[in-house]
Coordinates of C-alpha atoms in Angstrom, one line a residue:
M1 CA 0.0 -0.2 -0.3
A2 CA 1.5 3.5 -1.4
A3 CA 1.8 6.3 1.6
A4 CA 0.3 9.7 1.6
A5 CA 3.5 12.2 0.3
P6 CA 5.4 13.6 3.5
T7 CA 4.3 16.7 4.7
R8 CA 7.0 19.8 4.8
R9 CA 6.9 21.1 8.6
D10 CA 8.5 24.0 9.9
A11 CA 9.3 25.1 5.7
D12 CA 8.9 28.6 7.0
R13 CA 12.1 28.0 9.7
T14 CA 15.6 28.8 8.8
R15 CA 17.9 25.9 9.8
S16 CA 21.4 27.1 11.1
W17 CA 24.2 26.3 9.1
W18 CA 27.1 27.2 12.1
G19 CA 25.0 25.9 14.9
W20 CA 22.5 23.1 16.3
G21 CA 18.4 23.4 14.6
Y22 CA 16.5 26.8 14.1
T23 CA 17.9 30.1 14.1
D24 CA 15.0 31.1 15.8
A25 CA 15.1 28.9 18.6
Q26 CA 19.0 29.6 19.6
P27 CA 19.5 31.8 22.5
D28 CA 20.0 35.4 22.1
D29 CA 22.7 37.8 23.5
A30 CA 21.3 38.1 27.0
E31 CA 20.5 34.1 26.8
C32 CA 24.0 33.5 26.4
A33 CA 25.5 35.9 29.1
A34 CA 23.4 34.2 31.5
L35 CA 24.2 30.9 30.9
G36 CA 28.3 32.3 31.1
A37 CA 27.6 33.6 34.5
L38 CA 27.1 29.8 35.6
L39 CA 30.8 28.6 34.4
P40 CA 33.8 31.0 36.0
G41 CA 36.2 32.1 33.5
T42 CA 33.6 32.7 30.5
L43 CA 33.7 35.7 28.1
S44 CA 32.7 38.5 29.4
R45 CA 30.1 38.9 26.2
P46 CA 28.9 36.4 23.5
L47 CA 31.5 35.8 20.6
P48 CA 29.1 37.0 17.4
V49 CA 26.8 34.5 15.6
P50 CA 29.1 34.4 12.7
R51 CA 28.0 35.0 8.8
V52 CA 28.4 32.8 5.6
A53 CA 29.5 36.1 4.1
D54 CA 32.7 36.6 6.1
L55 CA 33.8 32.6 5.2
S56 CA 36.6 32.6 2.9
M57 CA 34.8 30.7 -0.2
G58 CA 36.6 29.9 -2.9
R59 CA 35.2 28.8 -6.7
P60 CA 34.0 24.9 -7.1
A61 CA 37.0 23.3 -8.4
V62 CA 34.9 20.6 -10.8
T63 CA 32.2 21.8 -12.9
P64 CA 29.7 18.7 -13.0
P65 CA 28.2 18.1 -16.8
T66 CA 25.3 19.1 -18.0
S67 CA 23.2 15.9 -17.3
L68 CA 23.9 16.1 -13.7
T69 CA 23.1 20.0 -12.7
H70 CA 19.9 19.9 -12.4
L71 CA 21.0 18.0 -9.3
V72 CA 24.1 20.2 -8.0
T73 CA 24.3 23.6 -6.4
A74 CA 27.7 25.9 -5.7
D75 CA 25.2 28.2 -3.3
P76 CA 27.3 29.4 -0.5
V77 CA 24.6 29.5 2.2
E78 CA 24.3 25.1 1.2
R79 CA 28.1 24.5 0.9
A80 CA 28.3 26.1 4.8
A81 CA 25.6 24.2 6.0
H82 CA 27.1 20.9 4.7
A83 CA 30.3 21.7 5.6
Q84 CA 30.6 19.8 9.1
G85 CA 28.2 18.5 11.3
K86 CA 26.8 19.7 15.3
A87 CA 29.9 18.6 17.6
Y88 CA 30.8 20.9 19.6
R89 CA 34.4 21.0 18.0
D90 CA 31.9 22.2 14.5
I91 CA 30.2 25.1 16.4
A92 CA 33.8 26.4 17.9
R93 CA 35.4 26.1 14.9
A94 CA 32.3 28.4 13.0
L95 CA 31.8 30.8 16.1
R96 CA 35.9 31.5 15.0
G97 CA 35.6 31.7 11.5
R98 CA 37.5 28.4 10.8
P99 CA 34.8 25.9 9.9
A100 CA 35.7 22.6 7.9
R101 CA 36.6 22.4 4.2
L102 CA 33.5 23.5 2.5
P103 CA 32.7 21.4 -0.2
D104 CA 33.0 22.5 -3.7
L105 CA 29.4 21.3 -4.2
V106 CA 26.2 20.6 -2.9
A107 CA 24.2 17.2 -4.7
H108 CA 20.1 16.9 -4.1
P109 CA 19.1 13.5 -5.7
H110 CA 15.6 12.8 -5.8
C111 CA 15.6 9.0 -6.7
D112 CA 18.3 5.8 -6.5
Q113 CA 19.5 6.4 -10.1
D114 CA 20.2 9.9 -9.9
V115 CA 22.9 8.9 -6.5
A116 CA 24.2 5.6 -8.8
D117 CA 25.0 8.3 -11.9
L118 CA 26.9 11.3 -9.3
L119 CA 28.9 8.6 -7.7
H120 CA 29.8 7.6 -11.1
W121 CA 30.5 10.9 -12.3
A122 CA 32.2 11.7 -9.0
G123 CA 35.0 8.1 -9.7
E124 CA 35.9 9.1 -12.8
H125 CA 36.8 12.8 -11.6
Q126 CA 38.6 12.1 -8.6
V127 CA 35.4 13.7 -6.8
A128 CA 35.4 12.5 -3.0
V129 CA 31.2 11.8 -1.9
I130 CA 30.4 12.7 1.6
P131 CA 26.9 11.5 2.0
F132 CA 25.0 13.9 4.2
G133 CA 21.3 13.4 5.7
G134 CA 20.4 15.9 8.4
G135 CA 23.9 17.2 8.8
S136 CA 23.4 15.9 12.6
S137 CA 26.7 13.9 12.8
V138 CA 28.7 14.7 16.2
V139 CA 31.8 12.4 15.5
G140 CA 33.1 14.7 12.4
G141 CA 31.6 12.1 10.0
V142 CA 30.3 14.4 7.2
E143 CA 33.2 16.5 6.8
Y144 CA 36.6 16.4 4.3
R145 CA 39.6 16.5 5.9
G146 CA 42.7 16.0 3.6
D147 CA 43.9 16.7 0.0
A148 CA 43.8 13.7 -1.6
H149 CA 41.0 14.3 -4.2
R150 CA 40.3 17.1 -6.2
A151 CA 37.2 18.1 -5.4
V152 CA 34.4 17.7 -2.7
L153 CA 30.6 16.6 -3.1
S154 CA 28.3 16.9 0.1
L155 CA 26.0 14.5 -1.5
D156 CA 22.2 15.0 0.2
T157 CA 19.6 12.4 0.1
T158 CA 16.6 14.5 2.1
R159 CA 14.5 15.2 -0.9
M160 CA 14.1 11.2 -1.0
D161 CA 12.2 11.2 1.7
R162 CA 8.8 9.7 1.1
V163 CA 7.6 6.7 2.7
L164 CA 6.8 4.3 -0.4
E165 CA 5.0 1.3 0.7
I166 CA 3.0 0.0 3.6
D167 CA 2.5 -3.7 4.5
H168 CA -0.2 -3.7 7.1
T169 CA 0.1 -7.6 7.3
S170 CA 4.0 -7.5 8.2
R171 CA 3.6 -4.2 10.1
S172 CA 6.4 -2.8 7.6
A173 CA 7.0 0.1 5.4
R174 CA 9.5 0.8 2.1
I175 CA 11.2 4.3 3.1
Q176 CA 13.4 6.8 1.5
A177 CA 16.6 7.0 3.3
G178 CA 16.8 11.3 3.6
A179 CA 13.4 11.3 5.1
L180 CA 13.8 13.2 8.4
G181 CA 12.7 11.8 11.6
P182 CA 9.0 14.3 11.8
A183 CA 8.1 13.5 8.4
L184 CA 9.0 9.8 8.4
E185 CA 6.2 9.6 11.6
D186 CA 3.8 12.3 9.7
Q187 CA 3.8 9.5 6.8
L188 CA 3.4 6.6 9.0
R189 CA 0.6 8.5 12.1
P190 CA -2.6 8.2 9.4
H191 CA -2.3 4.5 9.6
G192 CA -2.0 4.0 13.2
L193 CA 1.7 2.5 12.8
T194 CA 5.3 4.2 13.9
L195 CA 9.1 3.3 13.8
R196 CA 9.0 4.4 17.4
H197 CA 12.7 5.5 16.8
F198 CA 13.4 9.2 18.9
P199 CA 17.2 9.9 18.9
Q200 CA 17.4 13.2 20.7
S201 CA 18.4 14.3 16.9
F202 CA 15.0 13.1 16.0
E203 CA 14.2 16.6 14.4
F204 CA 17.4 16.9 12.6
S205 CA 18.4 13.5 11.6
T206 CA 17.6 11.2 8.7
L207 CA 16.8 7.1 8.7
G208 CA 19.4 6.8 6.6
G209 CA 21.9 8.5 8.8
W210 CA 20.2 6.3 12.1
L211 CA 21.0 3.5 9.4
A212 CA 24.5 4.5 8.7
T213 CA 25.3 4.9 12.8
R214 CA 23.7 2.5 14.2
A215 CA 21.7 5.3 16.4
G216 CA 20.6 4.6 19.5
G217 CA 16.8 6.0 19.7
H218 CA 13.7 6.2 22.3
Y219 CA 13.9 2.4 23.9
A220 CA 16.5 2.5 27.0
T221 CA 16.3 -1.4 27.1
G222 CA 15.5 -4.1 24.8
R223 CA 15.1 -2.5 20.7
T224 CA 17.5 0.2 21.7
H225 CA 19.5 -0.1 18.3
I226 CA 18.3 0.9 14.6
D227 CA 19.1 -2.5 13.7
D228 CA 16.8 -4.1 15.7
F229 CA 14.1 -2.7 13.1
V230 CA 15.5 -2.5 9.9
Q231 CA 14.2 -5.6 7.6
S232 CA 15.8 -4.7 4.4
L233 CA 18.5 -2.4 2.7
T234 CA 18.6 -1.0 -0.6
V235 CA 22.8 0.4 -0.7
I236 CA 24.2 2.2 -4.0
T237 CA 27.8 1.5 -4.5
P238 CA 30.4 3.0 -6.9
A239 CA 30.2 -1.0 -7.7
G240 CA 26.7 -1.7 -8.4
T241 CA 23.5 -1.9 -6.6
G242 CA 22.3 -4.2 -4.3
T243 CA 19.0 -5.1 -1.9
S244 CA 18.6 -7.7 0.7
W245 CA 16.0 -9.7 1.0
R246 CA 12.6 -8.7 3.4
L247 CA 13.4 -11.8 6.0
P248 CA 11.7 -11.3 9.8
A249 CA 15.2 -13.5 10.4
S250 CA 17.7 -16.0 8.3
G251 CA 20.9 -17.9 9.6
A252 CA 22.3 -17.8 5.5
G253 CA 25.5 -16.9 6.2
P254 CA 26.9 -13.3 7.3
S255 CA 24.3 -11.1 7.1
P256 CA 24.4 -8.7 4.3
D257 CA 22.3 -5.3 6.1
R258 CA 24.9 -6.5 8.8
L259 CA 27.8 -4.9 6.7
F260 CA 26.1 -1.6 5.7
L261 CA 24.2 -0.8 9.6
G262 CA 27.3 1.2 10.7
S263 CA 29.3 2.0 7.7
E264 CA 29.1 5.6 7.6
G265 CA 29.2 6.0 4.2
T266 CA 31.8 5.1 3.4
L267 CA 31.0 1.6 1.9
G268 CA 27.6 3.0 -0.2
V269 CA 25.2 5.2 -0.4
I270 CA 21.9 3.6 1.5
T271 CA 18.4 5.0 -0.1
E272 CA 15.5 2.5 0.9
A273 CA 15.1 0.5 3.6
W274 CA 12.2 -1.5 4.5
M275 CA 11.7 -0.9 8.5
R276 CA 9.7 -2.7 11.1
L277 CA 7.0 -0.6 12.5
Q278 CA 5.0 -0.7 15.4
Q279 CA 1.3 0.3 16.3
R280 CA 1.0 3.7 18.5
P281 CA 1.0 3.0 22.4
R282 CA -2.3 3.5 24.0
H283 CA -0.9 3.2 27.4
K284 CA 1.5 5.0 29.5
S285 CA 2.8 5.7 32.5
S286 CA 6.1 7.2 33.8
A287 CA 7.6 8.2 37.3
A288 CA 11.2 9.2 39.0
V289 CA 12.7 7.8 41.8
A290 CA 15.4 9.7 43.6
F291 CA 18.6 8.4 45.4
A292 CA 20.7 9.5 47.7
D293 CA 23.7 7.8 46.5
F294 CA 24.6 7.2 42.9
G295 CA 26.3 3.7 44.0
R296 CA 22.9 2.3 45.1
A297 CA 21.0 3.7 41.7
L298 CA 23.5 2.2 39.8
D299 CA 22.5 -1.4 41.4
A300 CA 18.9 -0.5 41.5
V301 CA 19.5 -0.2 37.5
R302 CA 21.1 -3.3 37.0
D303 CA 18.3 -5.0 39.1
I304 CA 15.8 -3.5 36.5
A305 CA 17.5 -4.3 33.3
Q306 CA 18.1 -8.1 34.9
S307 CA 14.2 -8.2 35.2
D308 CA 11.9 -9.6 32.5
L309 CA 9.9 -5.6 33.0
A310 CA 11.9 -4.4 29.8
P311 CA 10.7 -0.5 30.6
A312 CA 11.2 1.7 27.1
N313 CA 13.1 4.5 29.7
C314 CA 15.7 3.9 32.3
R315 CA 17.2 6.7 32.7
L316 CA 19.7 7.3 35.4
L317 CA 20.9 11.8 35.9
D318 CA 23.5 11.7 38.4
P319 CA 23.2 14.3 40.8
G320 CA 24.8 17.2 38.2
E321 CA 22.9 16.1 35.4
A322 CA 19.3 15.7 37.9
L323 CA 20.2 19.6 38.8
L324 CA 20.9 20.5 35.1
A325 CA 17.7 19.3 34.3
G326 CA 15.7 20.7 36.7
A327 CA 14.7 17.2 38.0
S328 CA 16.3 17.4 41.8
R329 CA 17.9 20.4 43.5
D330 CA 18.7 18.5 46.9
G331 CA 21.4 16.3 45.3
S332 CA 19.8 13.1 44.3
S333 CA 20.6 11.4 41.6
I334 CA 17.1 10.3 39.4
L335 CA 16.2 8.1 37.9
V336 CA 13.0 8.3 35.1
L337 CA 11.2 5.2 34.0
G338 CA 8.7 4.8 31.8
F339 CA 6.7 2.3 30.2
E340 CA 4.6 1.9 27.0
S341 CA 1.8 -0.5 25.1
A342 CA -0.1 -0.1 22.5
T343 CA -2.1 -3.7 24.2
A344 CA -2.3 -3.6 27.8
P345 CA -2.3 -0.8 30.8
T346 CA 1.5 -0.2 32.1
D347 CA 0.8 0.9 35.7
A348 CA 1.8 -2.5 37.0
H349 CA 5.3 -2.7 35.1
L350 CA 5.6 0.9 36.4
E351 CA 4.9 -0.2 39.9
A352 CA 7.3 -3.5 39.7
A353 CA 10.2 -1.1 38.6
R354 CA 9.6 1.5 41.3
D355 CA 9.5 -1.7 44.0
L356 CA 13.0 -3.0 42.3
A357 CA 14.0 1.1 42.9
R358 CA 12.8 1.5 46.8
A359 CA 14.8 -1.8 47.7
H360 CA 18.2 -0.4 46.7
G361 CA 17.1 3.6 48.4
G362 CA 15.4 4.5 46.2
T363 CA 12.2 7.5 46.7
T364 CA 9.5 9.6 45.5
P365 CA 11.3 12.9 44.5
P366 CA 9.5 16.1 45.3
H367 CA 7.7 17.4 42.3
D368 CA 8.6 21.1 42.8
A369 CA 11.4 20.6 39.6
P370 CA 11.2 24.0 37.6
G371 CA 10.2 21.9 34.4
T372 CA 8.3 23.4 31.6
P373 CA 5.5 21.5 29.7
K374 CA 6.1 17.9 28.8
P375 CA 6.7 16.9 25.0
P376 CA 3.8 14.4 23.7
D377 CA 4.7 11.0 21.5
A378 CA 7.4 13.0 19.9
P379 CA 10.4 14.8 20.5
G380 CA 10.6 18.0 19.0
A381 CA 6.6 17.9 19.3
P382 CA 4.5 21.5 20.3
S383 CA 4.2 20.8 23.9
P384 CA 0.5 20.9 25.8
R385 CA -0.3 24.2 27.3
N386 CA -2.0 22.0 30.6
A387 CA 0.8 19.7 31.3
S388 CA 2.2 18.9 34.5
T389 CA 5.9 19.7 35.6
T390 CA 7.6 16.9 37.7
A391 CA 11.0 16.0 37.9
V392 CA 9.9 13.4 34.4
D393 CA 8.8 16.4 32.6
A394 CA 11.5 18.9 33.7
W395 CA 14.3 16.0 32.3
R396 CA 12.2 15.9 29.0
S397 CA 12.3 19.7 27.9
T398 CA 15.8 19.6 29.1
F399 CA 16.8 16.6 26.9
L400 CA 15.1 18.7 24.0
R401 CA 16.5 22.0 24.7
M402 CA 20.2 21.1 25.2
P403 CA 22.2 21.4 22.4
Y404 CA 20.7 24.9 22.1
L405 CA 21.8 25.7 25.3
R406 CA 25.5 24.1 24.4
D407 CA 25.7 26.3 21.6
G408 CA 24.9 29.4 23.9
L409 CA 27.7 28.6 26.0
A410 CA 30.0 28.1 23.4
R411 CA 29.1 31.1 22.1
M412 CA 30.4 32.9 25.7
G413 CA 33.4 30.5 25.3
A414 CA 33.2 27.8 26.9
V415 CA 34.0 24.1 26.1
V416 CA 30.9 22.2 26.4
E417 CA 30.7 18.4 25.0
T418 CA 29.5 15.3 25.7
F419 CA 31.4 11.2 24.9
E420 CA 29.4 8.4 25.5
T421 CA 30.0 4.8 25.9
A422 CA 29.2 1.0 26.6
T423 CA 30.9 -1.3 29.5
T424 CA 29.8 -4.3 32.1
W425 CA 28.0 -3.7 34.9
D426 CA 31.4 -4.9 36.6
R427 CA 33.6 -2.3 35.1
L428 CA 30.9 0.8 35.2
P429 CA 31.6 2.0 38.7
A430 CA 35.3 2.1 38.3
L431 CA 34.9 3.6 34.7
V432 CA 33.0 6.2 36.4
D433 CA 34.7 7.2 38.8
A434 CA 38.2 7.2 36.6
V435 CA 36.3 9.9 34.0
R436 CA 35.6 12.0 36.6
T437 CA 39.0 12.0 37.8
E438 CA 41.3 12.0 35.2
I439 CA 38.9 14.3 33.1
G440 CA 38.2 16.6 35.6
H441 CA 42.5 16.7 35.8
A442 CA 42.8 17.1 32.5
A443 CA 40.4 20.1 31.8
Q444 CA 42.0 21.1 35.4
K445 CA 45.4 21.2 33.2
A446 CA 44.0 22.9 30.1
T447 CA 42.1 25.7 31.2
G448 CA 42.8 26.8 34.7
H449 CA 39.8 25.8 35.5
Q450 CA 37.3 24.0 37.5
A451 CA 35.3 22.3 35.3
T452 CA 31.7 20.3 35.9
I453 CA 31.4 16.7 34.8
N454 CA 28.0 15.1 34.7
C455 CA 27.1 11.4 34.0
R456 CA 23.5 9.7 32.9
L457 CA 23.1 6.3 31.9
T458 CA 20.9 6.7 28.4
H459 CA 20.3 2.7 27.7
V460 CA 20.8 -0.4 30.0
Y461 CA 21.3 -3.5 28.8
P462 CA 21.1 -7.2 31.0
D463 CA 24.9 -7.4 31.1
G464 CA 26.1 -3.7 31.2
A465 CA 25.1 0.2 30.6
A466 CA 26.1 3.4 28.6
P467 CA 27.0 6.0 30.7
Y468 CA 26.7 9.4 28.5
F469 CA 29.4 12.2 30.2
T470 CA 28.8 16.2 29.9
V471 CA 32.0 17.9 30.1
A472 CA 31.7 21.9 30.8
V473 CA 34.4 24.1 31.3
A474 CA 35.6 27.8 30.8
G475 CA 37.9 27.6 27.4
R476 CA 41.1 29.4 26.5
P477 CA 40.0 32.1 24.7
G478 CA 40.5 31.4 20.8
D479 CA 41.9 28.2 21.6
E480 CA 38.8 26.3 22.3
V481 CA 38.8 22.9 19.8
A482 CA 42.4 22.3 21.1
V483 CA 41.3 22.3 24.7
W484 CA 38.2 20.1 23.8
D485 CA 41.2 18.0 21.8
D486 CA 43.3 17.8 24.6
I487 CA 40.0 16.3 27.0
K488 CA 38.8 14.1 24.3
A489 CA 42.1 12.6 24.0
V490 CA 42.3 11.8 28.0
A491 CA 39.2 10.2 27.7
A492 CA 39.7 8.0 24.8
D493 CA 42.4 7.0 26.9
V494 CA 40.4 6.2 30.1
L495 CA 37.6 4.2 27.9
H496 CA 40.3 2.1 26.0
R497 CA 42.0 1.2 29.9
H498 CA 38.6 0.2 31.0
R499 CA 37.5 -2.0 28.0
A500 CA 34.8 0.3 27.4
T501 CA 33.8 1.7 23.9
I502 CA 34.6 4.4 21.8
T503 CA 30.8 4.9 21.0
H504 CA 27.8 3.0 22.2
H505 CA 25.9 5.2 19.3
H506 CA 27.5 8.3 18.4
A507 CA 29.6 6.5 15.7
V508 CA 33.0 6.9 14.7
G509 CA 33.1 9.1 12.3
R510 CA 37.0 10.7 12.3
D511 CA 37.1 12.1 15.8
H512 CA 37.2 8.3 17.1
R513 CA 39.5 6.8 14.2
P514 CA 42.6 6.3 16.9
A515 CA 40.2 4.8 19.4
Y516 CA 38.4 2.5 16.8
D517 CA 41.9 1.4 15.0
L518 CA 42.7 -0.1 19.0
Q519 CA 39.6 -1.7 19.6
R520 CA 38.8 -3.7 16.3
P521 CA 40.3 -7.3 15.8
N522 CA 43.0 -6.9 12.9
P523 CA 42.0 -9.4 10.8
F524 CA 38.3 -7.6 11.1
A525 CA 40.0 -4.4 9.8
L526 CA 42.2 -6.3 6.9
A527 CA 38.5 -7.5 6.4
L528 CA 36.9 -4.2 5.9
Q529 CA 39.8 -2.8 3.9
A530 CA 38.9 -5.3 1.4
T531 CA 35.5 -4.8 1.2
K532 CA 36.3 -1.2 0.7
D533 CA 38.3 -1.8 -2.2
A534 CA 36.0 -4.1 -3.8
L535 CA 33.1 -1.5 -3.5
D536 CA 34.4 1.4 -3.7
P537 CA 37.4 1.2 -6.0
H538 CA 38.3 5.3 -6.3
H539 CA 37.5 5.7 -2.8
I540 CA 35.4 8.6 -3.5
L541 CA 33.1 7.7 -0.4
N542 CA 33.4 9.5 2.8
P543 CA 37.2 9.0 2.8
G544 CA 38.9 8.6 6.3
V545 CA 35.8 7.5 7.9
L546 CA 36.1 3.8 9.7
I547 CA 39.4 2.8 6.9
D548 CA 42.4 4.8 5.2

């Protein structure tokens, strides 16, 4: 069954080329100054918002053939907006007038044949091709580094954004990879269905980006990654196009889908996927539990993860994270629990999870947090005016607003960034302690200022969890990127020594390459390199990501 064409949400709003989200949602100068006042040592006034007109922008080094000119643009704003992702170092470079190398051209293919034609031309003319979805990468995954190619083409897939077909019997849909999160859900909603994959970047990221980076989404337990929803992929490579069979499961050798999930655009361009859908949930329940001791909170979360309750949300905020989110003011850690179902009430499951938490000293937090109205089903959707302001609501609201606040602090010269990982439960407490201690020392050494280091658990499993760290410290004026690079190098070393992955869901990109090279087994690296050579013989696809 064919689905309706996507609706264009927020068509009259302007995306920021240098920062997160929409320009009209960015903090103004007064809010930036107020944020900076919370972090001693920041600038006295915010850095100006950068302008495309101030960038040094040469002429494109190549000219596409007339058969492709309708797909390609050299517009300065497009080139600037496609030069890099949305990591802190991207924001800081743009604010100082030093963004990543601008692509020579930006392409907007409409169909698979357009993609194949663009790859063919690029291969013949030594043009690097950087697949680009919503541009929300925080690991250097959509920028070009080096000078091995004649020119750079950013291949933006967002005009390939339709739900092409829905199979109600098998409850799945064939979806073009350029569909942004809101457009995807808008097309499924009339059918009572949902993909229900809501990463923090939901508004500004695409299905193809989720697949190429193995994104983590809505569920804190169980189906935590986009991998769990994939039924089949269509991928276009310089060596040809392949589509895997639609199957509920298969034991026929290594999975072809697994080869491209997490390939980050370096092996091929994902253009379509059959995705497993769900009925929209009708029953939901949520609660917050407070803990005076973070260690006991970890024990409670482990018990819940090892039960058969499978909460949709099971996120633990340490005292600093809880204070930042407005979920706690008294130094407590806050556990945010949520359950949902399309078929049955969830209150009993919620109460059982709360009982497990209470057994480890969990209590009900005071409901005086200064939260804002609770967003409904999907991140980024308008909030109801009369919603409550509990600790859960406060966390949800801050979760969605945080990238904008990060940009505001960056304008004040602060270094504010996150990194995430995953490790087993037996290693987790020592890892958290080491991160706080060693990153704290590194930040103090690099800046002369004391850093704020917060931790939350974003996803939990029976055998381990994914801690997510936030670092905030006043930077060295004009040298903020170098400060973060020094801190991040220490973080990578800590993770490696504690056998924690360099990334649970942010991907590898270019920023995580050194740590990724240490983590992966050498025979696998050899196989990956051979695959790259076979599928991309001219080495034009996202050079430098995953492999040389």
